[in-house]
PDB file of C-alpha atoms in Angstrom:
ATOM      1  CA  UNK K  30      -0.008  -0.032  -0.020  1.00 55.00           C
ATOM      2  CA  UNK K  31       2.841   2.336   0.886  1.00 58.00           C
ATOM      3  CA  UNK K  32       4.616   1.639  -2.349  1.00 59.00           C
ATOM      4  CA  UNK K  33       1.453   2.360  -4.270  1.00 51.00           C
ATOM      5  CA  UNK K  34       1.059   5.659  -2.620  1.00 50.00           C
ATOM      6  CA  UNK K  35       4.619   6.596  -3.191  1.00 59.00           C
ATOM      7  CA  UNK K  36       4.293   5.867  -6.896  1.00 61.00           C
ATOM      8  CA  UNK K  37       1.037   7.856  -7.029  1.00 50.00           C
ATOM      9  CA  UNK K  38       2.707  10.859  -5.259  1.00 55.00           C
ATOM     10  CA  UNK K  39       5.665  10.686  -7.752  1.00 57.00           C
ATOM     11  CA  UNK K  40       3.401  10.638 -10.775  1.00 57.00           C
ATOM     12  CA  UNK K  41       0.814  13.001  -9.621  1.00 60.00           C
ATOM     13  CA  UNK K  42       1.875  15.646 -12.128  1.00 66.00           C
ATOM     14  CA  UNK K  43       1.411  13.252 -15.075  1.00 57.00           C
ATOM     15  CA  UNK K  44      -1.818  11.983 -13.723  1.00 55.00           C
ATOM     16  CA  UNK K  45      -3.052  15.583 -13.392  1.00 52.00           C
ATOM     17  CA  UNK K  46      -2.072  16.213 -17.008  1.00 55.00           C
ATOM     18  CA  UNK K  47      -4.048  13.162 -18.220  1.00 55.00           C
ATOM     19  CA  UNK K  48      -6.997  14.257 -16.144  1.00 55.00           C
ATOM     20  CA  UNK K  49      -6.932  17.700 -17.701  1.00 57.00           C
ATOM     21  CA  UNK K  50      -6.625  16.103 -21.163  1.00 57.00           C
ATOM     22  CA  UNK K  51      -9.657  14.007 -20.776  1.00 60.00           C
ATOM     23  CA  UNK K  52     -11.728  16.792 -19.254  1.00 53.00           C
ATOM     24  CA  UNK K  53     -10.819  18.966 -22.184  1.00 60.00           C
ATOM     25  CA  UNK K  54     -11.821  16.303 -24.701  1.00 57.00           C
ATOM     26  CA  UNK K  55     -15.161  15.916 -22.921  1.00 53.00           C
ATOM     27  CA  UNK K  56     -15.875  19.693 -22.872  1.00 53.00           C
ATOM     28  CA  UNK K  57     -14.932  20.094 -26.573  1.00 53.00           C
ATOM     29  CA  UNK K  58     -17.164  17.264 -27.613  1.00 47.00           C
ATOM     30  CA  UNK K  59     -19.975  18.265 -25.355  1.00 49.00           C
ATOM     31  CA  UNK K  60     -20.198  21.778 -26.748  1.00 48.00           C
ATOM     32  CA  UNK K  61     -19.400  20.757 -30.311  1.00 49.00           C
ATOM     33  CA  UNK K  62     -22.343  21.698 -32.514  1.00 50.00           C
ATOM     34  CA  UNK K  63     -24.220  18.563 -33.619  1.00 49.00           C
ATOM     35  CA  UNK K  64     -25.942  20.292 -36.508  1.00 48.00           C
ATOM     36  CA  UNK K  65     -25.021  22.752 -39.238  1.00 55.00           C
ATOM     37  CA  UNK K  66     -26.040  26.342 -38.458  1.00 71.00           C
ATOM     38  CA  UNK K  67     -28.307  28.180 -40.825  1.00 78.00           C
ATOM     39  CA  UNK K  68     -28.046  31.738 -39.771  1.00 85.00           C
ATOM     40  CA  UNK K  69     -30.864  33.296 -41.677  1.00 89.00           C
ATOM     41  CA  UNK K  70     -34.496  33.916 -40.583  1.00 89.00           C
ATOM     42  CA  UNK K  71     -37.167  34.109 -43.209  1.00 89.00           C
ATOM     43  CA  UNK K  72     -40.951  34.054 -43.520  1.00 89.00           C
ATOM     44  CA  UNK K  73     -43.192  33.509 -46.531  1.00 90.00           C
ATOM     45  CA  UNK K  74     -44.485  36.832 -48.021  1.00 91.00           C
ATOM     46  CA  UNK K  75     -41.744  38.857 -46.301  1.00 92.00           C
ATOM     47  CA  UNK K  76     -38.664  40.495 -48.023  1.00 94.00           C
ATOM     48  CA  UNK K  77     -35.329  38.739 -47.795  1.00 92.00           C
ATOM     49  CA  UNK K  78     -33.436  40.962 -45.389  1.00 92.00           C
ATOM     50  CA  UNK K  79     -29.874  39.755 -46.125  1.00 91.00           C
ATOM     51  CA  UNK K  80     -27.476  39.991 -48.911  1.00 91.00           C
ATOM     52  CA  UNK K  81     -27.919  37.849 -51.991  1.00 93.00           C
ATOM     53  CA  UNK K  82     -27.853  34.261 -51.040  1.00 93.00           C
ATOM     54  CA  UNK K  83     -26.032  31.802 -53.354  1.00 92.00           C
ATOM     55  CA  UNK K  84     -26.074  28.011 -52.990  1.00 90.00           C
ATOM     56  CA  UNK K  85     -22.966  27.088 -50.863  1.00 90.00           C
ATOM     57  CA  UNK K  86     -23.073  23.482 -52.273  1.00 90.00           C
ATOM     58  CA  UNK K  87     -25.215  21.261 -54.463  1.00 90.00           C
ATOM     59  CA  UNK K  88     -28.468  20.164 -52.822  1.00 89.00           C
ATOM     60  CA  UNK K  89     -31.849  18.698 -53.658  1.00 91.00           C
ATOM     61  CA  UNK K  90     -35.133  20.566 -53.399  1.00 91.00           C
ATOM     62  CA  UNK K  91     -37.394  18.670 -50.976  1.00 91.00           C
ATOM     63  CA  UNK K  92     -41.099  18.190 -51.611  1.00 90.00           C
ATOM     64  CA  UNK K  93     -43.459  19.384 -48.865  1.00 87.00           C
ATOM     65  CA  UNK K  94     -45.492  16.893 -46.836  1.00 89.00           C
ATOM     66  CA  UNK K  95     -48.607  18.093 -48.640  1.00 90.00           C
ATOM     67  CA  UNK K  96     -47.085  17.312 -52.098  1.00 90.00           C
ATOM     68  CA  UNK K  97     -45.971  13.882 -50.997  1.00 93.00           C
ATOM     69  CA  UNK K  98     -49.389  13.139 -49.470  1.00 94.00           C
ATOM     70  CA  UNK K  99     -51.127  14.222 -52.661  1.00 94.00           C
ATOM     71  CA  UNK K 100     -48.899  11.979 -54.744  1.00 93.00           C
ATOM     72  CA  UNK K 101     -49.579   9.001 -52.457  1.00 94.00           C
ATOM     73  CA  UNK K 102     -53.296   9.677 -52.601  1.00 93.00           C
ATOM     74  CA  UNK K 103     -53.349   9.740 -56.416  1.00 91.00           C
ATOM     75  CA  UNK K 104     -51.569   6.411 -56.492  1.00 90.00           C
ATOM     76  CA  UNK K 105     -53.836   4.846 -53.911  1.00 88.00           C
ATOM     77  CA  UNK K 106     -56.943   6.127 -55.922  1.00 86.00           C
ATOM     78  CA  UNK K 107     -55.808   4.455 -59.129  1.00 84.00           C
ATOM     79  CA  UNK K 108     -54.154   1.196 -58.040  1.00 84.00           C
ATOM     80  CA  UNK K 109     -52.960  -1.521 -60.392  1.00 88.00           C
ATOM     81  CA  UNK K 110     -55.180  -4.462 -59.916  1.00 93.00           C
ATOM     82  CA  UNK K 111     -53.970  -7.875 -60.887  1.00 95.00           C
ATOM     83  CA  UNK K 112     -56.201 -10.822 -61.882  1.00 95.00           C
ATOM     84  CA  UNK K 113     -55.124 -14.406 -62.395  1.00 96.00           C
ATOM     85  CA  UNK K 114     -56.259 -16.444 -65.317  1.00 97.00           C
ATOM     86  CA  UNK K 115     -56.981 -20.059 -64.160  1.00 97.00           C
ATOM     87  CA  UNK K 116     -56.189 -22.507 -67.030  1.00 95.00           C
ATOM     88  CA  UNK K 117     -57.332 -25.555 -65.137  1.00 97.00           C
ATOM     89  CA  UNK K 118     -60.892 -24.221 -64.908  1.00 97.00           C
ATOM     90  CA  UNK K 119     -61.143 -23.396 -68.675  1.00 96.00           C
ATOM     91  CA  UNK K 120     -59.688 -26.952 -69.331  1.00 96.00           C
ATOM     92  CA  UNK K 121     -62.506 -28.484 -67.180  1.00 97.00           C
ATOM     93  CA  UNK K 122     -65.081 -26.485 -69.206  1.00 97.00           C
ATOM     94  CA  UNK K 123     -63.877 -27.770 -72.499  1.00 97.00           C
ATOM     95  CA  UNK K 124     -63.933 -31.378 -71.105  1.00 97.00           C
ATOM     96  CA  UNK K 125     -67.462 -30.798 -69.853  1.00 96.00           C
ATOM     97  CA  UNK K 126     -68.423 -29.462 -73.244  1.00 96.00           C
ATOM     98  CA  UNK K 127     -67.240 -32.618 -74.974  1.00 95.00           C
ATOM     99  CA  UNK K 128     -69.070 -34.787 -72.503  1.00 94.00           C
ATOM    100  CA  UNK K 129     -72.436 -32.896 -72.723  1.00 94.00           C
ATOM    101  CA  UNK K 130     -72.321 -32.427 -76.478  1.00 96.00           C
ATOM    102  CA  UNK K 131     -73.564 -35.890 -77.368  1.00 93.00           C
ATOM    103  CA  UNK K 132     -76.391 -35.682 -74.751  1.00 94.00           C
ATOM    104  CA  UNK K 133     -77.681 -32.343 -76.209  1.00 95.00           C
ATOM    105  CA  UNK K 134     -77.098 -33.335 -79.830  1.00 96.00           C
ATOM    106  CA  UNK K 135     -77.540 -37.080 -80.094  1.00 95.00           C
ATOM    107  CA  UNK K 136     -76.761 -39.029 -83.203  1.00 92.00           C
ATOM    108  CA  UNK K 137     -80.248 -40.345 -83.636  1.00 92.00           C
ATOM    109  CA  UNK K 138     -81.653 -36.713 -83.937  1.00 94.00           C
ATOM    110  CA  UNK K 139     -78.992 -34.820 -85.867  1.00 94.00           C
ATOM    111  CA  UNK K 140     -76.891 -35.659 -88.861  1.00 94.00           C
ATOM    112  CA  UNK K 141     -73.142 -35.842 -88.781  1.00 94.00           C
ATOM    113  CA  UNK K 142     -72.785 -32.544 -90.728  1.00 95.00           C
ATOM    114  CA  UNK K 143     -75.151 -30.869 -88.370  1.00 95.00           C
ATOM    115  CA  UNK K 144     -73.231 -32.121 -85.288  1.00 95.00           C
ATOM    116  CA  UNK K 145     -69.973 -31.129 -86.815  1.00 96.00           C
ATOM    117  CA  UNK K 146     -71.227 -27.606 -87.459  1.00 96.00           C
ATOM    118  CA  UNK K 147     -72.761 -27.405 -83.982  1.00 96.00           C
ATOM    119  CA  UNK K 148     -69.649 -28.539 -82.334  1.00 96.00           C
ATOM    120  CA  UNK K 149     -67.558 -26.077 -84.304  1.00 97.00           C
ATOM    121  CA  UNK K 150     -69.878 -23.167 -83.377  1.00 97.00           C
ATOM    122  CA  UNK K 151     -69.890 -24.254 -79.657  1.00 96.00           C
ATOM    123  CA  UNK K 152     -66.076 -24.328 -79.614  1.00 96.00           C
ATOM    124  CA  UNK K 153     -65.964 -20.865 -81.221  1.00 97.00           C
ATOM    125  CA  UNK K 154     -68.213 -19.583 -78.288  1.00 97.00           C
ATOM    126  CA  UNK K 155     -65.918 -21.234 -75.739  1.00 97.00           C
ATOM    127  CA  UNK K 156     -62.835 -19.819 -77.416  1.00 97.00           C
ATOM    128  CA  UNK K 157     -64.396 -16.376 -77.280  1.00 97.00           C
ATOM    129  CA  UNK K 158     -65.376 -16.732 -73.680  1.00 97.00           C
ATOM    130  CA  UNK K 159     -61.975 -17.966 -72.484  1.00 97.00           C
ATOM    131  CA  UNK K 160     -59.702 -15.880 -74.749  1.00 96.00           C
ATOM    132  CA  UNK K 161     -59.347 -13.541 -71.766  1.00 95.00           C
ATOM    133  CA  UNK K 162     -61.545 -15.472 -69.484  1.00 96.00           C
ATOM    134  CA  UNK K 163     -64.719 -14.939 -67.451  1.00 96.00           C
ATOM    135  CA  UNK K 164     -64.344 -12.575 -64.514  1.00 94.00           C
ATOM    136  CA  UNK K 165     -65.368 -13.589 -61.080  1.00 88.00           C
ATOM    137  CA  UNK K 166     -66.893 -10.518 -59.326  1.00 77.00           C
ATOM    138  CA  UNK K 167     -66.596 -10.482 -55.551  1.00 69.00           C
ATOM    139  CA  UNK K 168     -69.308  -8.764 -53.648  1.00 60.00           C
ATOM    140  CA  UNK K 169     -68.319  -5.244 -52.677  1.00 56.00           C
ATOM    141  CA  UNK K 170     -65.404  -4.958 -54.987  1.00 63.00           C
ATOM    142  CA  UNK K 171     -65.514  -2.309 -57.676  1.00 68.00           C
ATOM    143  CA  UNK K 172     -63.731  -3.523 -60.731  1.00 75.00           C
ATOM    144  CA  UNK K 173     -61.552  -0.970 -62.458  1.00 76.00           C
ATOM    145  CA  UNK K 174     -62.019  -0.188 -66.117  1.00 80.00           C
ATOM    146  CA  UNK K 175     -58.408  -1.283 -66.782  1.00 87.00           C
ATOM    147  CA  UNK K 176     -56.669  -4.169 -65.007  1.00 92.00           C
ATOM    148  CA  UNK K 177     -53.761  -6.482 -65.357  1.00 94.00           C
ATOM    149  CA  UNK K 178     -54.381 -10.050 -66.522  1.00 96.00           C
ATOM    150  CA  UNK K 179     -51.750 -12.602 -65.436  1.00 96.00           C
ATOM    151  CA  UNK K 180     -51.872 -15.504 -67.862  1.00 94.00           C
ATOM    152  CA  UNK K 181     -49.006 -17.981 -68.493  1.00 91.00           C
ATOM    153  CA  UNK K 182     -46.899 -16.083 -65.969  1.00 91.00           C
ATOM    154  CA  UNK K 183     -47.166 -12.902 -68.016  1.00 93.00           C
ATOM    155  CA  UNK K 184     -49.145  -9.837 -67.006  1.00 94.00           C
ATOM    156  CA  UNK K 185     -50.642  -7.527 -69.602  1.00 94.00           C
ATOM    157  CA  UNK K 186     -52.953  -4.592 -69.304  1.00 93.00           C
ATOM    158  CA  UNK K 187     -56.499  -5.215 -70.531  1.00 94.00           C
ATOM    159  CA  UNK K 188     -59.790  -3.241 -70.376  1.00 92.00           C
ATOM    160  CA  UNK K 189     -62.558  -4.776 -68.282  1.00 90.00           C
ATOM    161  CA  UNK K 190     -64.812  -4.983 -71.425  1.00 91.00           C
ATOM    162  CA  UNK K 191     -62.330  -7.486 -72.915  1.00 93.00           C
ATOM    163  CA  UNK K 192     -63.365  -9.969 -70.263  1.00 94.00           C
ATOM    164  CA  UNK K 193     -66.765 -11.679 -69.866  1.00 95.00           C
ATOM    165  CA  UNK K 194     -69.104 -11.912 -67.068  1.00 93.00           C
ATOM    166  CA  UNK K 195     -71.581 -14.770 -66.453  1.00 92.00           C
ATOM    167  CA  UNK K 196     -74.520 -12.587 -67.409  1.00 92.00           C
ATOM    168  CA  UNK K 197     -72.939 -11.988 -70.817  1.00 93.00           C
ATOM    169  CA  UNK K 198     -72.961 -15.531 -71.893  1.00 93.00           C
ATOM    170  CA  UNK K 199     -76.597 -15.724 -73.067  1.00 94.00           C
ATOM    171  CA  UNK K 200     -76.172 -12.652 -75.252  1.00 95.00           C
ATOM    172  CA  UNK K 201     -73.011 -14.069 -76.783  1.00 96.00           C
ATOM    173  CA  UNK K 202     -74.692 -17.384 -77.627  1.00 96.00           C
ATOM    174  CA  UNK K 203     -77.685 -15.494 -79.141  1.00 96.00           C
ATOM    175  CA  UNK K 204     -75.447 -13.249 -81.255  1.00 96.00           C
ATOM    176  CA  UNK K 205     -73.264 -16.066 -82.489  1.00 96.00           C
ATOM    177  CA  UNK K 206     -76.216 -18.262 -83.481  1.00 96.00           C
ATOM    178  CA  UNK K 207     -77.878 -15.304 -85.327  1.00 96.00           C
ATOM    179  CA  UNK K 208     -74.724 -14.662 -87.275  1.00 95.00           C
ATOM    180  CA  UNK K 209     -74.499 -18.356 -88.253  1.00 94.00           C
ATOM    181  CA  UNK K 210     -78.129 -18.721 -89.120  1.00 95.00           C
ATOM    182  CA  UNK K 211     -78.675 -21.214 -86.267  1.00 95.00           C
ATOM    183  CA  UNK K 212     -81.193 -19.207 -84.092  1.00 94.00           C
ATOM    184  CA  UNK K 213     -83.627 -22.126 -84.158  1.00 95.00           C
ATOM    185  CA  UNK K 214     -81.081 -24.164 -82.046  1.00 95.00           C
ATOM    186  CA  UNK K 215     -80.858 -21.494 -79.342  1.00 95.00           C
ATOM    187  CA  UNK K 216     -82.476 -23.699 -76.604  1.00 94.00           C
ATOM    188  CA  UNK K 217     -80.113 -26.583 -77.326  1.00 95.00           C
ATOM    189  CA  UNK K 218     -77.010 -24.347 -77.044  1.00 96.00           C
ATOM    190  CA  UNK K 219     -78.291 -22.807 -73.890  1.00 94.00           C
ATOM    191  CA  UNK K 220     -78.731 -26.380 -72.509  1.00 94.00           C
ATOM    192  CA  UNK K 221     -75.296 -27.217 -73.633  1.00 94.00           C
ATOM    193  CA  UNK K 222     -73.604 -24.309 -71.938  1.00 94.00           C
ATOM    194  CA  UNK K 223     -75.813 -24.226 -68.833  1.00 89.00           C
ATOM    195  CA  UNK K 224     -74.027 -25.397 -65.821  1.00 87.00           C
ATOM    196  CA  UNK K 225     -70.631 -26.002 -67.407  1.00 94.00           C
ATOM    197  CA  UNK K 226     -69.440 -22.482 -67.940  1.00 95.00           C
ATOM    198  CA  UNK K 227     -67.517 -21.054 -64.853  1.00 95.00           C
ATOM    199  CA  UNK K 228     -65.601 -17.924 -64.044  1.00 96.00           C
ATOM    200  CA  UNK K 229     -61.855 -18.453 -64.364  1.00 96.00           C
ATOM    201  CA  UNK K 230     -60.360 -14.976 -63.708  1.00 96.00           C
ATOM    202  CA  UNK K 231     -59.938 -14.011 -60.033  1.00 95.00           C
ATOM    203  CA  UNK K 232     -58.389 -10.989 -58.375  1.00 93.00           C
ATOM    204  CA  UNK K 233     -54.981 -11.524 -56.791  1.00 94.00           C
ATOM    205  CA  UNK K 234     -55.191  -9.213 -53.799  1.00 92.00           C
ATOM    206  CA  UNK K 235     -51.667 -10.076 -52.640  1.00 95.00           C
ATOM    207  CA  UNK K 236     -50.060  -9.177 -55.939  1.00 95.00           C
ATOM    208  CA  UNK K 237     -52.235  -6.056 -56.207  1.00 93.00           C
ATOM    209  CA  UNK K 238     -51.133  -4.994 -52.780  1.00 94.00           C
ATOM    210  CA  UNK K 239     -47.469  -5.532 -53.605  1.00 94.00           C
ATOM    211  CA  UNK K 240     -47.842  -3.555 -56.800  1.00 92.00           C
ATOM    212  CA  UNK K 241     -49.368  -0.714 -54.796  1.00 93.00           C
ATOM    213  CA  UNK K 242     -46.527  -0.740 -52.291  1.00 94.00           C
ATOM    214  CA  UNK K 243     -44.044  -0.778 -55.130  1.00 93.00           C
ATOM    215  CA  UNK K 244     -45.617   2.271 -56.699  1.00 92.00           C
ATOM    216  CA  UNK K 245     -45.646   4.078 -53.371  1.00 93.00           C
ATOM    217  CA  UNK K 246     -41.998   3.349 -52.849  1.00 93.00           C
ATOM    218  CA  UNK K 247     -41.098   5.055 -56.114  1.00 92.00           C
ATOM    219  CA  UNK K 248     -42.303   8.392 -54.844  1.00 92.00           C
ATOM    220  CA  UNK K 249     -39.446  10.727 -54.889  1.00 91.00           C
ATOM    221  CA  UNK K 250     -39.184  13.041 -51.876  1.00 90.00           C
ATOM    222  CA  UNK K 251     -37.214  15.645 -53.842  1.00 90.00           C
ATOM    223  CA  UNK K 252     -37.974  17.492 -57.064  1.00 87.00           C
ATOM    224  CA  UNK K 253     -34.942  18.977 -58.948  1.00 88.00           C
ATOM    225  CA  UNK K 254     -31.780  20.360 -57.383  1.00 91.00           C
ATOM    226  CA  UNK K 255     -29.804  23.544 -56.937  1.00 90.00           C
ATOM    227  CA  UNK K 256     -26.241  23.754 -58.211  1.00 92.00           C
ATOM    228  CA  UNK K 257     -23.494  25.303 -56.103  1.00 91.00           C
ATOM    229  CA  UNK K 258     -23.145  29.040 -56.779  1.00 91.00           C
ATOM    230  CA  UNK K 259     -26.641  29.488 -58.104  1.00 93.00           C
ATOM    231  CA  UNK K 260     -28.585  32.466 -56.871  1.00 94.00           C
ATOM    232  CA  UNK K 261     -31.255  31.376 -54.450  1.00 91.00           C
ATOM    233  CA  UNK K 262     -32.708  34.724 -53.562  1.00 91.00           C
ATOM    234  CA  UNK K 263     -31.683  38.323 -53.784  1.00 92.00           C
ATOM    235  CA  UNK K 264     -31.690  41.005 -51.202  1.00 91.00           C
ATOM    236  CA  UNK K 265     -35.140  42.532 -50.791  1.00 91.00           C
ATOM    237  CA  UNK K 266     -36.774  39.840 -52.913  1.00 93.00           C
ATOM    238  CA  UNK K 267     -40.141  38.587 -51.439  1.00 93.00           C
ATOM    239  CA  UNK K 268     -40.044  35.005 -50.109  1.00 91.00           C
ATOM    240  CA  UNK K 269     -42.617  33.228 -52.275  1.00 91.00           C
ATOM    241  CA  UNK K 270     -43.690  29.646 -52.485  1.00 85.00           C
ATOM    242  CA  UNK K 271     -40.991  28.434 -54.775  1.00 88.00           C
ATOM    243  CA  UNK K 272     -37.964  30.050 -53.205  1.00 88.00           C
ATOM    244  CA  UNK K 273     -39.485  29.207 -49.799  1.00 90.00           C
ATOM    245  CA  UNK K 274     -39.145  25.483 -50.659  1.00 90.00           C
ATOM    246  CA  UNK K 275     -35.544  25.999 -51.713  1.00 90.00           C
ATOM    247  CA  UNK K 276     -34.672  27.907 -48.537  1.00 91.00           C
ATOM    248  CA  UNK K 277     -36.325  25.244 -46.318  1.00 89.00           C
ATOM    249  CA  UNK K 278     -34.438  22.584 -48.287  1.00 89.00           C
ATOM    250  CA  UNK K 279     -31.207  24.333 -47.769  1.00 89.00           C
ATOM    251  CA  UNK K 280     -31.908  24.828 -44.052  1.00 88.00           C
ATOM    252  CA  UNK K 281     -32.737  21.079 -43.653  1.00 86.00           C
ATOM    253  CA  UNK K 282     -29.508  20.212 -45.555  1.00 86.00           C
ATOM    254  CA  UNK K 283     -27.546  22.203 -43.056  1.00 84.00           C
ATOM    255  CA  UNK K 284     -29.169  20.480 -40.191  1.00 78.00           C
ATOM    256  CA  UNK K 285     -28.946  16.901 -41.485  1.00 75.00           C
ATOM    257  CA  UNK K 286     -26.001  16.664 -43.932  1.00 58.00           C
ATOM    258  CA  UNK K 287     -23.203  18.968 -42.831  1.00 49.00           C
ATOM    259  CA  UNK K 288     -22.994  17.491 -39.347  1.00 47.00           C
ATOM    260  CA  UNK K 289     -24.513  14.094 -39.693  1.00 49.00           C
ATOM    261  CA  UNK K 290     -24.214  11.572 -36.849  1.00 46.00           C
ATOM    262  CA  UNK K 291     -21.414   9.644 -38.590  1.00 48.00           C
ATOM    263  CA  UNK K 292     -19.359  12.835 -38.979  1.00 51.00           C
ATOM    264  CA  UNK K 293     -19.829  13.642 -35.370  1.00 49.00           C
ATOM    265  CA  UNK K 294     -18.605  10.314 -34.140  1.00 50.00           C
ATOM    266  CA  UNK K 295     -15.748  10.544 -36.595  1.00 48.00           C
ATOM    267  CA  UNK K 296     -14.647  13.812 -34.929  1.00 46.00           C
ATOM    268  CA  UNK K 297     -15.107  12.171 -31.579  1.00 49.00           C
ATOM    269  CA  UNK K 298     -12.933   9.278 -32.408  1.00 52.00           C
ATOM    270  CA  UNK K 299     -10.233  11.748 -33.701  1.00 48.00           C
ATOM    271  CA  UNK K 300      -9.880  13.307 -30.286  1.00 48.00           C
TER     272      UNK K 300
END
């Protein structure tokens, strides 16, 4: 213990120097500004009271919260809706058509040429229905005029009118038979298609939500930039909406960029 105190007494000057050194570092760091200083005061509609202000460095012009909220709202009000085309359902319908055809048009009641013609017309109707598919409408969902149809792992934009609804089938059958001069067989064709035609296009809410999130993520929080040395505002000039945005952007840049946290800790480590 005595030896320790002797060494402490002999080195007290050195210890005191180290103590002062550490205290100095602490005080310097403590009082070191943690943000850039923007020394100007300004207000919209008031004249600029200082000398001409030039951009001290390159910086981006930030959008206002109102502008960003408006862009977000516009995207949310016109979302991209994706619908999946289900091939397995359309394949089932074609198989059901083949199975029902002989029942509706039996060999003992229709000639081979008639049956061949009827089958060809029936397949044309199916091809038309399932070219883009039959849309399944979910209660409460408003279907957009334009949507994205995912078929064979490819999405393409189509108009809603290019797809069919179940209530459209009777009219399609009627028009097709009229054009073919087969209106007298309307009841047979309605019987043929009744119960076998099913919707095969369904909304993909998960993919639609991801598409919306992707569009929202693309919103830029800046619009344009100011180059170093460019005149921002002249002395006596009234602070209007446009240069107000530039001044606010410059002020934010001072606060966030010049003395960012990593710069601060870099200075701290240097001491």
